[in-house]
Short mmCIF file of C-alpha atoms and ligand atoms in Angstrom, two decimals:
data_model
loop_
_atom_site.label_atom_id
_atom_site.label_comp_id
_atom_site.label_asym_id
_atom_site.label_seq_id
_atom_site.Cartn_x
_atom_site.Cartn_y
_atom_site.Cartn_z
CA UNK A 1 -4.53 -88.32 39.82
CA UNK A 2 -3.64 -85.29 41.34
CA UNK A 3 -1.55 -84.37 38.41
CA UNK A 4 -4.28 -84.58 36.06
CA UNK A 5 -6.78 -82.70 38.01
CA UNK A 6 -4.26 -80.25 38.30
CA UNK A 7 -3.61 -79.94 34.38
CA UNK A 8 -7.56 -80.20 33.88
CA UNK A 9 -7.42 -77.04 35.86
CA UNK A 10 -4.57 -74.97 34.27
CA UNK A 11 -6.66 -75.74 30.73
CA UNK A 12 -10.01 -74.49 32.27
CA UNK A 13 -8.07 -71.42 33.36
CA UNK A 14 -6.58 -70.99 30.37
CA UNK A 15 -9.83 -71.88 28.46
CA UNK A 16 -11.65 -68.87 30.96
CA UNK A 17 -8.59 -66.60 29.80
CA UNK A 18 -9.34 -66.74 25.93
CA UNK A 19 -13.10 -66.86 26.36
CA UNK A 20 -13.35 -63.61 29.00
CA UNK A 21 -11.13 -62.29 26.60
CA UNK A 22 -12.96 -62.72 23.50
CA UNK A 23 -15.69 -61.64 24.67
CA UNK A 24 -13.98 -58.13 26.68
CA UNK A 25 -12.50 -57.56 22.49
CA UNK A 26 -16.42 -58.04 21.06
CA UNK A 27 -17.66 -55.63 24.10
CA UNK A 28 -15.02 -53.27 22.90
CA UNK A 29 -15.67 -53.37 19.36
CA UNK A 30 -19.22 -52.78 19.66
CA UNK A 31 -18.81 -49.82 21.89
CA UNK A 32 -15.66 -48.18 19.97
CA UNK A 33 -17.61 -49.22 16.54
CA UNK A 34 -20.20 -47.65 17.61
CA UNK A 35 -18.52 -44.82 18.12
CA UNK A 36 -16.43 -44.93 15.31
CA UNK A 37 -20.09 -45.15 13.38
CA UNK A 38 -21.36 -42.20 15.56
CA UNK A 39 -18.11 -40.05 14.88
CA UNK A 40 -18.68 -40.42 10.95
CA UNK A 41 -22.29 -39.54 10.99
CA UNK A 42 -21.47 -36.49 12.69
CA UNK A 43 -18.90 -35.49 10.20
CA UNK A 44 -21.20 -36.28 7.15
CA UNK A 45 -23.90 -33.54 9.19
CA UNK A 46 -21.07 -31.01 9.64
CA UNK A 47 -20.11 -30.83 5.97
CA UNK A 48 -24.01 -30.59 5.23
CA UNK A 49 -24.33 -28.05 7.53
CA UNK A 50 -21.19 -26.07 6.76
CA UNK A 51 -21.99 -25.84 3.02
CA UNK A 52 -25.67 -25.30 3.58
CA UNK A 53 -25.75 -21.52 2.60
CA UNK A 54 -22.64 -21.83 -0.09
CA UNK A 55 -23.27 -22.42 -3.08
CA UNK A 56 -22.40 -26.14 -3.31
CA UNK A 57 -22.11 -26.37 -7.41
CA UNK A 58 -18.85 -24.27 -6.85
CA UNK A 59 -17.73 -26.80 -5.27
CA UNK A 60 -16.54 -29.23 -8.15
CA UNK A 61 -13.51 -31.14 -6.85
CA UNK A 62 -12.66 -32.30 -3.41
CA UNK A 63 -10.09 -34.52 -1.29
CA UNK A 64 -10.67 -35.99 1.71
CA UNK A 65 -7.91 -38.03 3.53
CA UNK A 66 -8.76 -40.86 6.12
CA UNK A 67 -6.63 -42.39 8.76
CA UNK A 68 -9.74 -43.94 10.15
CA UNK A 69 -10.02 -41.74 13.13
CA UNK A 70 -8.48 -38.27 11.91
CA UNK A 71 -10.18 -36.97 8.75
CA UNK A 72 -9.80 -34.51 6.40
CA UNK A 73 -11.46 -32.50 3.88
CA UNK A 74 -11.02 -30.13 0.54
CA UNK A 75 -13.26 -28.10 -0.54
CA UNK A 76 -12.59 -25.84 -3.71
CA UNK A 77 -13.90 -25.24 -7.58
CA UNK A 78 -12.19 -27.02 -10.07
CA UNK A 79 -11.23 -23.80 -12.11
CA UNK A 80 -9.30 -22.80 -8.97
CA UNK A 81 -6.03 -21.73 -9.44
CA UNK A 82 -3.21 -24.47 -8.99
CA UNK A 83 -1.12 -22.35 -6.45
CA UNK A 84 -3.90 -21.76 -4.15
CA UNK A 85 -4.80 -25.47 -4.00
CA UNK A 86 -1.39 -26.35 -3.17
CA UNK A 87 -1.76 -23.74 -0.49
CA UNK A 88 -5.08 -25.16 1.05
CA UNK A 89 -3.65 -28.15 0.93
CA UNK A 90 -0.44 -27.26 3.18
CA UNK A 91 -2.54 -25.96 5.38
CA UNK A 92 -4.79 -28.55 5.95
CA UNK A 93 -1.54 -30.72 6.45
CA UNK A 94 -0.68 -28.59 9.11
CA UNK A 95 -4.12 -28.66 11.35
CA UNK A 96 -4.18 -32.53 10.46
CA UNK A 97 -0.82 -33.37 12.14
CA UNK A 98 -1.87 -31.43 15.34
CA UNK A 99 -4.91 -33.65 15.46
CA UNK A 100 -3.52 -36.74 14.16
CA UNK A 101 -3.79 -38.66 17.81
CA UNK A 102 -7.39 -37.83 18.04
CA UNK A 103 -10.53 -38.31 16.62
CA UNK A 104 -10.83 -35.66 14.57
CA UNK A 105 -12.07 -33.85 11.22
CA UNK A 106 -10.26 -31.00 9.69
CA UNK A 107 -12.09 -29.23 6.81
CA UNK A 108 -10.94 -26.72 4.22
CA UNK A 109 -12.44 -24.90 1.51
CA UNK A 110 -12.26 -21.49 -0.21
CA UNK A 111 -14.84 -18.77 0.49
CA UNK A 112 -15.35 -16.07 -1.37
CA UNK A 113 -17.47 -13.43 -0.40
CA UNK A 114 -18.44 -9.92 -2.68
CA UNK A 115 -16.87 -6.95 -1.14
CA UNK A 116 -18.31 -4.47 -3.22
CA UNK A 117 -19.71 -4.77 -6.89
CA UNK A 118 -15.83 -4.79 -8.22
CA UNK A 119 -14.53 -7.07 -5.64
CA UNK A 120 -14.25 -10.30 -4.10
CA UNK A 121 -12.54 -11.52 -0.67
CA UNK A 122 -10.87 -14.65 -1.03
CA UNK A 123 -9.77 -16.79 2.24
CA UNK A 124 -8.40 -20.30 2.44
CA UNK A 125 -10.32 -21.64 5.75
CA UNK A 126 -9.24 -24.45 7.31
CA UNK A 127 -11.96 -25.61 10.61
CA UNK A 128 -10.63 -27.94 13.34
CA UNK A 129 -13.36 -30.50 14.70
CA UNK A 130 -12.49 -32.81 17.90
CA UNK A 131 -14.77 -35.72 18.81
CA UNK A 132 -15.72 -35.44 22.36
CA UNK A 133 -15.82 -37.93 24.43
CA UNK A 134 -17.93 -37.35 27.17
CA UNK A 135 -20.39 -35.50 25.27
CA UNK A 136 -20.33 -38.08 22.05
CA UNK A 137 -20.23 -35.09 19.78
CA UNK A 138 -18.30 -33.29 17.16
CA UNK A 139 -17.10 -30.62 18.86
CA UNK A 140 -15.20 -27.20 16.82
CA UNK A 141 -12.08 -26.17 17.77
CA UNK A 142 -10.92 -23.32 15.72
CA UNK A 143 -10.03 -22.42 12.44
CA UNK A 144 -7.19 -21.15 10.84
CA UNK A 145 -7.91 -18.10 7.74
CA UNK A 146 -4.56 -17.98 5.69
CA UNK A 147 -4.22 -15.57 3.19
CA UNK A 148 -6.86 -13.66 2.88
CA UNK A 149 -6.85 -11.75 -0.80
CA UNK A 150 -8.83 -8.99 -1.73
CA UNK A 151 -9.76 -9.55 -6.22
CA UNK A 152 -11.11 -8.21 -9.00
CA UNK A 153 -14.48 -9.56 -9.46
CA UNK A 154 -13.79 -8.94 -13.45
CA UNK A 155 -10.32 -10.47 -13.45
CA UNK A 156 -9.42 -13.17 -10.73
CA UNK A 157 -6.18 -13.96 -11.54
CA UNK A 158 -3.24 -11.91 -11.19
CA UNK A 159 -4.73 -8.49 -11.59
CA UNK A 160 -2.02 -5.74 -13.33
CA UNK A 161 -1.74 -2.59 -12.07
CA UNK A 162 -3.66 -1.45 -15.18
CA UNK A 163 -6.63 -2.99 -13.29
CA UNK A 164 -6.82 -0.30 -10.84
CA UNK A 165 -5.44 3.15 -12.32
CA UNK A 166 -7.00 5.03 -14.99
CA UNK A 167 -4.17 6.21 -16.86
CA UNK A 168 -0.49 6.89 -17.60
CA UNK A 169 -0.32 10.00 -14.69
CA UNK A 170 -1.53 7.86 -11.83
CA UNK A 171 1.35 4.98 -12.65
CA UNK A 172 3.58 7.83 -12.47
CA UNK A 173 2.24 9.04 -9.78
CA UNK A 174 2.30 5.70 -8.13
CA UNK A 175 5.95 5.08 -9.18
CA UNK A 176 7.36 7.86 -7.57
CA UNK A 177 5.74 6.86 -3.83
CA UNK A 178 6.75 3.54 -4.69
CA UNK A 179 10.33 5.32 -5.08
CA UNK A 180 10.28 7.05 -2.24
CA UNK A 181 9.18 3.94 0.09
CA UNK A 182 11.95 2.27 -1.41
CA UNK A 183 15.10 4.73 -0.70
CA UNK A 184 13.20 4.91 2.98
CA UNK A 185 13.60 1.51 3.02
CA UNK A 186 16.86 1.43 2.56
CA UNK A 187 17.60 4.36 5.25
CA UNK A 188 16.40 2.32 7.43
CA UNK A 189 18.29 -0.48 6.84
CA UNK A 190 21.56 0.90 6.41
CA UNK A 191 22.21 5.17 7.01
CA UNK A 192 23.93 5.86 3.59
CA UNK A 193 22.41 5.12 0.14
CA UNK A 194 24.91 5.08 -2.65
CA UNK A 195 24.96 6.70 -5.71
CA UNK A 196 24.98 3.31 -7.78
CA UNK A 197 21.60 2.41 -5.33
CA UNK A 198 20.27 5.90 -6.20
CA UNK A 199 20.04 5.15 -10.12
CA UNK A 200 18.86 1.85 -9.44
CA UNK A 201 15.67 3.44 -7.68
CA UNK A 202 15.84 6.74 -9.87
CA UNK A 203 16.58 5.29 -13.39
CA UNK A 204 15.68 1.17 -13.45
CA UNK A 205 11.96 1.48 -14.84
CA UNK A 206 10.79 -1.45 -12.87
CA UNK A 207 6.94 -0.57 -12.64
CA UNK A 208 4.57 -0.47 -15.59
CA UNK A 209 1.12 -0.97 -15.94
CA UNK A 210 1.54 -4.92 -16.80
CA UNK A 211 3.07 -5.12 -13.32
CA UNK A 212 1.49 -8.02 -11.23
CA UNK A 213 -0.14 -6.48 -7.96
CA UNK A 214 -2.11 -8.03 -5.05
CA UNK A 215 -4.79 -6.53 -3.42
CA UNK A 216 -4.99 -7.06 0.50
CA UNK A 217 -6.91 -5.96 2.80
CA UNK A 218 -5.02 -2.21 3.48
CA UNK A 219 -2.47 -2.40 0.74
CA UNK A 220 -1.27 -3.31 -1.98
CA UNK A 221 1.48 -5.64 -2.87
CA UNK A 222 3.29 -4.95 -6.34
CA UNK A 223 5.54 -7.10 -7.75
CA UNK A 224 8.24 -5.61 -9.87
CA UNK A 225 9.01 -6.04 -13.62
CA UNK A 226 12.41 -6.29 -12.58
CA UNK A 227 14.59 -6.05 -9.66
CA UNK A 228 15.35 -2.92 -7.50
CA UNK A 229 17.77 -3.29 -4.60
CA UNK A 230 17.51 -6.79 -4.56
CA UNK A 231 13.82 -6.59 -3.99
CA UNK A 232 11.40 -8.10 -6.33
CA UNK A 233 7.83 -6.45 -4.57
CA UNK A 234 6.36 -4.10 -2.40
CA UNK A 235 3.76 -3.80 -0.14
CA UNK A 236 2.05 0.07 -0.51
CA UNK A 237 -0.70 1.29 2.01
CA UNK A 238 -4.16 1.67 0.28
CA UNK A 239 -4.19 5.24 1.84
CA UNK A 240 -0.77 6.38 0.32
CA UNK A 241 -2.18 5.91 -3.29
CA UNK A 242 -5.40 6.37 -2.73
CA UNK A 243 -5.94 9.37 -5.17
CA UNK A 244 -4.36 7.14 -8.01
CA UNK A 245 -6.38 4.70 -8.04
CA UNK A 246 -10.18 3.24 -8.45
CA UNK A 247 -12.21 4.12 -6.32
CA UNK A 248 -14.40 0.93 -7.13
CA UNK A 249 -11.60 -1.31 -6.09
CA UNK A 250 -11.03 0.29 -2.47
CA UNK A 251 -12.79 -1.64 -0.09
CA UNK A 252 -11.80 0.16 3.16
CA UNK A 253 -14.30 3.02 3.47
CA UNK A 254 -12.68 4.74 6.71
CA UNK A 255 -9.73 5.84 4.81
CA UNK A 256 -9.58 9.46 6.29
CA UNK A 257 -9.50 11.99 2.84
CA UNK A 258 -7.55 14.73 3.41
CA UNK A 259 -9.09 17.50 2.09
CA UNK A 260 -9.37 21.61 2.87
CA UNK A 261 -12.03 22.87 4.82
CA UNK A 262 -14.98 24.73 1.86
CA UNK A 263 -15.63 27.15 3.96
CA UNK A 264 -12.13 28.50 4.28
CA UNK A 265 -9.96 30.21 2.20
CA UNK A 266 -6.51 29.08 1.22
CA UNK A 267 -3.48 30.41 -0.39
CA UNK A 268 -0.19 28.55 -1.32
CA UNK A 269 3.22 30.43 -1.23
CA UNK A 270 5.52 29.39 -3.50
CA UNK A 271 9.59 30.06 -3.58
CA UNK A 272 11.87 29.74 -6.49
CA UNK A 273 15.27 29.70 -7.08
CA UNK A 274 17.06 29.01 -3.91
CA UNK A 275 17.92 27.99 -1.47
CA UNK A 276 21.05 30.60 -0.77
CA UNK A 277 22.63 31.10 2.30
CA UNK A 278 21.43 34.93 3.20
CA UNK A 279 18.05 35.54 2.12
CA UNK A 280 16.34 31.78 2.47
CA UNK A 281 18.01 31.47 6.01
CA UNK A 282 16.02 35.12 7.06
CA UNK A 283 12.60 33.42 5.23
CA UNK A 284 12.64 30.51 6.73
CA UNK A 285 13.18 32.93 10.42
CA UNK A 286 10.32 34.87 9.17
CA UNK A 287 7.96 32.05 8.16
CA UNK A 288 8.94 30.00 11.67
CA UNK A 289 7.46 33.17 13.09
CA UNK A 290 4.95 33.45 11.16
CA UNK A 291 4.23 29.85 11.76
CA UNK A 292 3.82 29.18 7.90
CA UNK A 293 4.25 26.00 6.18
CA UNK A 294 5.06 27.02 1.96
CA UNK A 295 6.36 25.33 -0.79
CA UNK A 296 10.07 25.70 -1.97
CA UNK A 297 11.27 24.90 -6.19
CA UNK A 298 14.75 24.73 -5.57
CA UNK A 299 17.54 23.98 -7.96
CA UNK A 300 19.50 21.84 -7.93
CA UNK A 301 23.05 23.39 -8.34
CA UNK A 302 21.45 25.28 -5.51
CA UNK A 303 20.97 22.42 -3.48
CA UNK A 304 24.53 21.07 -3.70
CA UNK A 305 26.24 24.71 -2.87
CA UNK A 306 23.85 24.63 0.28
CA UNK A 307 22.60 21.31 1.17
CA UNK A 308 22.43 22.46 5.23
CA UNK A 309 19.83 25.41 4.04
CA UNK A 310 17.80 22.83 1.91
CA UNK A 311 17.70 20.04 4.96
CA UNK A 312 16.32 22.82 6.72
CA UNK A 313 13.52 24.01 4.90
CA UNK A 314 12.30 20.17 4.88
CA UNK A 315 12.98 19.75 8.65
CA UNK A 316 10.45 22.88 9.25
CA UNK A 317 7.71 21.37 7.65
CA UNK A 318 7.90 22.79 4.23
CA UNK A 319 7.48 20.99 1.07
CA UNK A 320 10.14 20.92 -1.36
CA UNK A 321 10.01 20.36 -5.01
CA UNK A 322 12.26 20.46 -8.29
CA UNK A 323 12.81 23.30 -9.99
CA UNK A 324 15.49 21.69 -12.49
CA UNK A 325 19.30 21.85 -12.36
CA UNK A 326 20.51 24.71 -13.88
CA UNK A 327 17.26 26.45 -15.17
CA UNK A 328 16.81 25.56 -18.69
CA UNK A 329 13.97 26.21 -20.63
CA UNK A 330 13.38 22.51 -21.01
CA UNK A 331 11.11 23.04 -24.11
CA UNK A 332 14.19 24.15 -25.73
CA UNK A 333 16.73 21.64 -24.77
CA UNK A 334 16.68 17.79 -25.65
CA UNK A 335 14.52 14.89 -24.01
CA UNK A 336 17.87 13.54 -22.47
CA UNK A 337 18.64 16.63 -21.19
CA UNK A 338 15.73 17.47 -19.58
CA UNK A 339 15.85 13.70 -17.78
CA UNK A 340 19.66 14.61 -16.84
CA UNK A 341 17.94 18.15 -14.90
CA UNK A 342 15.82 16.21 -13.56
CA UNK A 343 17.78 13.05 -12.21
CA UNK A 344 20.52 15.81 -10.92
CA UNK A 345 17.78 17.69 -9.14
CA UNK A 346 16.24 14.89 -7.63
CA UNK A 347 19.58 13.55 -5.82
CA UNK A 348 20.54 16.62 -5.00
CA UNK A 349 17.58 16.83 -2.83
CA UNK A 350 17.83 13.62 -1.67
CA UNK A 351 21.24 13.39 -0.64
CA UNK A 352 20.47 16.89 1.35
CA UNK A 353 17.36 16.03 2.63
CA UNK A 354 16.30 12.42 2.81
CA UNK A 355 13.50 13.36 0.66
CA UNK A 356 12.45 12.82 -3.21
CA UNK A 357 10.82 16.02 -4.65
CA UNK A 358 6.95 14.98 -5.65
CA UNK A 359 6.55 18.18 -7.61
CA UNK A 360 7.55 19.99 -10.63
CA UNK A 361 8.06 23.66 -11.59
CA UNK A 362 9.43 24.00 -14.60
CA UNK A 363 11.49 27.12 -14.88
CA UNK A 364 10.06 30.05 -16.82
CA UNK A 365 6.68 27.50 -16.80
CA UNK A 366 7.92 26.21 -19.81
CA UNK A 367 6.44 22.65 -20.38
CA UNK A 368 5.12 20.30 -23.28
CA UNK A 369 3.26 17.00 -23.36
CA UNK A 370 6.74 15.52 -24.05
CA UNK A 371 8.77 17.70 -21.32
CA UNK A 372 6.11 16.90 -18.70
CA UNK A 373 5.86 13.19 -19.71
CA UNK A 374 9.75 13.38 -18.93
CA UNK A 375 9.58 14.91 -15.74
CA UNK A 376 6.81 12.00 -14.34
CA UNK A 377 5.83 14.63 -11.59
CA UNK A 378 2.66 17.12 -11.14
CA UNK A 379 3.69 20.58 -13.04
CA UNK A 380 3.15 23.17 -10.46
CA UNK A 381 2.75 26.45 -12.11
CA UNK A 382 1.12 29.89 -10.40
CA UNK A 383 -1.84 32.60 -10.95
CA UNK A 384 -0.25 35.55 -9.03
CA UNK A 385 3.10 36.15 -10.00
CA UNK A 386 4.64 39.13 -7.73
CA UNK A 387 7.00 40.00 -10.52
CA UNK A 388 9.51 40.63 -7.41
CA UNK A 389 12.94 39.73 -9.33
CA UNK A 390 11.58 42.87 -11.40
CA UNK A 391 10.44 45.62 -9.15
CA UNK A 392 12.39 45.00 -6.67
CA UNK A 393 10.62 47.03 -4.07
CA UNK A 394 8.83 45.79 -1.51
CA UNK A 395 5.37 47.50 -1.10
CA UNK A 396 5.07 47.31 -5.31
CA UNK A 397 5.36 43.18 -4.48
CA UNK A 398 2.65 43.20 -1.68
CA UNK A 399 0.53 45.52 -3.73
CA UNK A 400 1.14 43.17 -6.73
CA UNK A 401 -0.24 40.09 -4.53
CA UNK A 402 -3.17 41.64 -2.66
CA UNK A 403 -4.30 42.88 -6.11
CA UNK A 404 -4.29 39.68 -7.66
CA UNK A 405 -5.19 37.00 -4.95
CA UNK A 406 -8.04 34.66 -5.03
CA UNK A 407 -9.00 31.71 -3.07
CA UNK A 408 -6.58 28.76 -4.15
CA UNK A 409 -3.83 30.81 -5.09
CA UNK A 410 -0.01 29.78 -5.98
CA UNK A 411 1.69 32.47 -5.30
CA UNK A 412 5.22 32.76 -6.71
CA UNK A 413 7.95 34.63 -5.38
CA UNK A 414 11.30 33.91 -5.11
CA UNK A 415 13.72 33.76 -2.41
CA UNK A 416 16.86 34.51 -3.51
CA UNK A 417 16.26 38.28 -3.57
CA UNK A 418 16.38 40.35 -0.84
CA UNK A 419 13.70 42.30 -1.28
CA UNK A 420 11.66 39.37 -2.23
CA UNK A 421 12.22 38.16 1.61
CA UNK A 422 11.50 41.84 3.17
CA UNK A 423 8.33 41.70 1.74
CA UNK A 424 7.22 38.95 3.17
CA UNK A 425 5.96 40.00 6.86
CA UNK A 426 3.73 42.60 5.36
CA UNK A 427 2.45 40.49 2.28
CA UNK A 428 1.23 37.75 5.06
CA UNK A 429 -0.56 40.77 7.06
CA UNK A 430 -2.34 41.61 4.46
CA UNK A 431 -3.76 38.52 3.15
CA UNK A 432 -4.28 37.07 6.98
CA UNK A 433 -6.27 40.25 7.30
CA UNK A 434 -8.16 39.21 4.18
CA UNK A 435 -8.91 35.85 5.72
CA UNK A 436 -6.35 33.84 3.68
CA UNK A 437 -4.78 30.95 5.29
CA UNK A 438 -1.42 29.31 4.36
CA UNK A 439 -0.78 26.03 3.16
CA UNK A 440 1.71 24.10 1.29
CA UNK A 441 1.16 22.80 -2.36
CA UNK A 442 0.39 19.29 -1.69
CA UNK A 443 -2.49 20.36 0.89
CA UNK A 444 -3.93 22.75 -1.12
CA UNK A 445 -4.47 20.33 -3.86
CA UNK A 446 -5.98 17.84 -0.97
CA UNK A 447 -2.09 15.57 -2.23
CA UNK A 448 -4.29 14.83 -5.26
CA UNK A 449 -1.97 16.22 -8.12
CA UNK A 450 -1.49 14.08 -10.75
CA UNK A 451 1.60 13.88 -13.01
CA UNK A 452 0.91 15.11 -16.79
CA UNK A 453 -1.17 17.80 -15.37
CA UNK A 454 -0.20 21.39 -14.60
CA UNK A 455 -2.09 23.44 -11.55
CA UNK A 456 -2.38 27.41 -11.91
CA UNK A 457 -4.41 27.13 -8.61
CA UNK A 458 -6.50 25.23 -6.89
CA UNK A 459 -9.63 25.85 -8.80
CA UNK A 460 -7.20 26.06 -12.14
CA UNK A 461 -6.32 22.30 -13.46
CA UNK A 462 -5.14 21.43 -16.64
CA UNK A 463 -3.93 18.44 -18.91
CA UNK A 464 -0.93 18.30 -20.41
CA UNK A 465 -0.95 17.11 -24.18
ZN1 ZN B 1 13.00 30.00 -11.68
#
């Protein structure tokens, strides 16, 4: 007897067990359906409110992924480039996994907002949602904006380089800073470039105008035609090319412009020749004193019989430029000759100074369409010429100046003559007392000249054809 009631009770017990439960897994499922429920309707309203203001027929294909509790969604136009989906896509991964124990919603979509009338911002946004307990809402986390590319409102793929310089003089322009950034590049990395890396830079024509460029936000990334130094692109500040390109396409509009003062008057001296060891040592003295910043053509031969003198005038502060290799006139002389002048010139200057030249006097001012096209540089020619390597006297070379000086002047002289130098002290007396100011080539022209073109002064600008 006792043995039954005994089993009667272990089956009630058990019978209590699967009912209580039963009915705790029902309780449960209502409440965490419920929620479940709740949680979906809230991410239905968020999409509806996040696209509210886009414009939703741009929105022609999407994905959504469902682990029942962690959900995720793409957003993006079904003309959209294949790469960039792919990209979205990662990235949505990536914010899905961290949220994958939770219930959550990740959304992703591209925006694309006008920048100006010529171009278009494109991010890849990606928004975290976590369902919150206590408060039984949706509630935003964060988002994530990964690459964020600035495009051509006329061409949204790929834009060229063609898409954003006018003509054949700012590519070259462009090319040499891209040249110069390079072999800086390099210095950094290691202290000595080698001649083989020299030509590379100098010689391997590895930009054109079909080269593939990105726009972002302060630069602009430009992937070579071919590579240079083992590197295949480069990313250039906005600023640095700023005079070579469209202004359309710019879209920061705090870029400072760097540009002479109207109401002043300016004058650029110019040297030629040099730099020697006797008379450029006592100018550079004198224009240290003076504290004057001018503009020196050397030549190259020049350059390798005193590279110490030509380090020097760039660690002062002045600018340097090409004046050729052994002073040819280049209109006489063949097209390969005039590149060998010019390649010679340039490493010349660079091995002695750190420095690529980024102008061009030709000597005697010789220059053709053909000559200049060859040189890729601004051709910097003069409107006062002192004549000193003819009179050789030094108040006849002042007089020469002050007679012939205007606002914007180039003013050539030349420093390997001795007289050239002593005249110098008195020549800058004069015009300071005439309310000239000195300034180097590049500022004078507000580091606006332009390859294929040929400056007499500042007001004097010509093409080159
Ligand atoms: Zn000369």
């Amino acid at each position: 007897m006792r043995k039954k009631l005994l089993l009667i009770a272990i089956f009630c017990a058990l019978i209590l067990t699967l009912v209580v439960g039963a009915m705790y897994k029902y309780l449960m499922s209502q409440v965490y359906g419920e929620e479940q429920t709740n949680f979906e309707m809230q991410v239905e309203k968020t999409i509806k409110t996040e696209f509210f203001d886009r414009d939703i027929t741009q929105i022609e294909e999407s994905k959504s992924g469902d682990n029942q509790y962690n959900k995720y969604y793409l957003y993006y136009s079904a003309t959209e480039n294949k790469n960039i989906i792919k990209q979205l896509e990662a990235q949505t991964q990536v914010a899905s996994k961290q949220l994958k124990d939770s219930r959550s919603m990740v959304l992703s979509y591209v925006n694309e907002e006008k920048v100006n009338d010529a171009l278009i911002n494109r991010q890849l946004v990606t928004k975290e949602y976590i369902w919150d307990d206590k408060t039984k809402s949706l509630k935003y986390l964060g988002e994530l904006k990964e690459l964020s590319e600035i495009l051509l409102s006329k061409n949204r793929n790929e834009p060229r380089l063609k898409d954003i310089v006018n003509d054949e003089s700012d590519l070259l322009a462009i090319n040499r800073i891209v040249q110069e950034q390079l072999l800086s590049t390099r210095t950094k990395l290691k202290s000595t470039i080698d001649e083989e890396e020299l030509d590379q830079v100098l010689t391997n024509d590895f930009l054109s105008k079909d080269s593939k460029i990105t726009l972002l936000p302060h630069s602009i990334q430009i992937a070579f035609d071919k590579e240079v130094l083992g590197v295949t692109k480069m990313n250039v500040d906005t600023e640095k090319i700023l005079p070579f390109i469209d202004p359309a396409i710019v879209s920061d509009n705090n870029l400072p412009k760097k540009s002479l003062d109207q109401k002043r008057n300016y004058v650029a001296l110019t040297f030629d020749d040099g730099p020697n060891d006797t008379s450029t040592k006592k100018l550079l003295r004198e224009l240290k004193k003076e504290k004057i910043k001018a503009t020196f053509f050397v030549l190259g031969q020049m350059v390798d019989k005193n590279p110490e003198v030509a380090k020097k005038i760039v660690g002062e502060g002045h600018e340097i430029g090409s004046h050729s290799y052994t002073h040819p006139d280049l209109t006489q002389v063949t097209l390969d000759k005039v590149k060998e002048e010019v390649l010679k010139t340039d490493k010349a200057i660079f091995h002695a100074t750190g420095v690529l030249p980024k102008l061009f006097r030709p000597p005697y001012g010789a220059v053709n369409g053909a000559v200049a096209k060859t040189i890729g540089l601004p051709i910097i020619q003069w409107n006062v010429d002192s004549e000193d390597w003819q009179v050789k006297n030094k108040d006849l070379i002042v007089n020469k100046v002050i007679d012939t000086v205007e606002n914007g002047s180039i003013i050539l002289i030349h420093d390997i003559h001795e007289r050239s130098v002593e005249s110098i002290p008195e020549m800058v007396s004069q015009l300071r007392k005439r309310g000239y100011e000195f300034v180097t080539i590049s500022e004078l022209l507000s580091y606006g000249q332009k390859p294929l073109n040929q400056y007499f002064g500042l007001a004097d600008q010509r093409e080159i054809k």
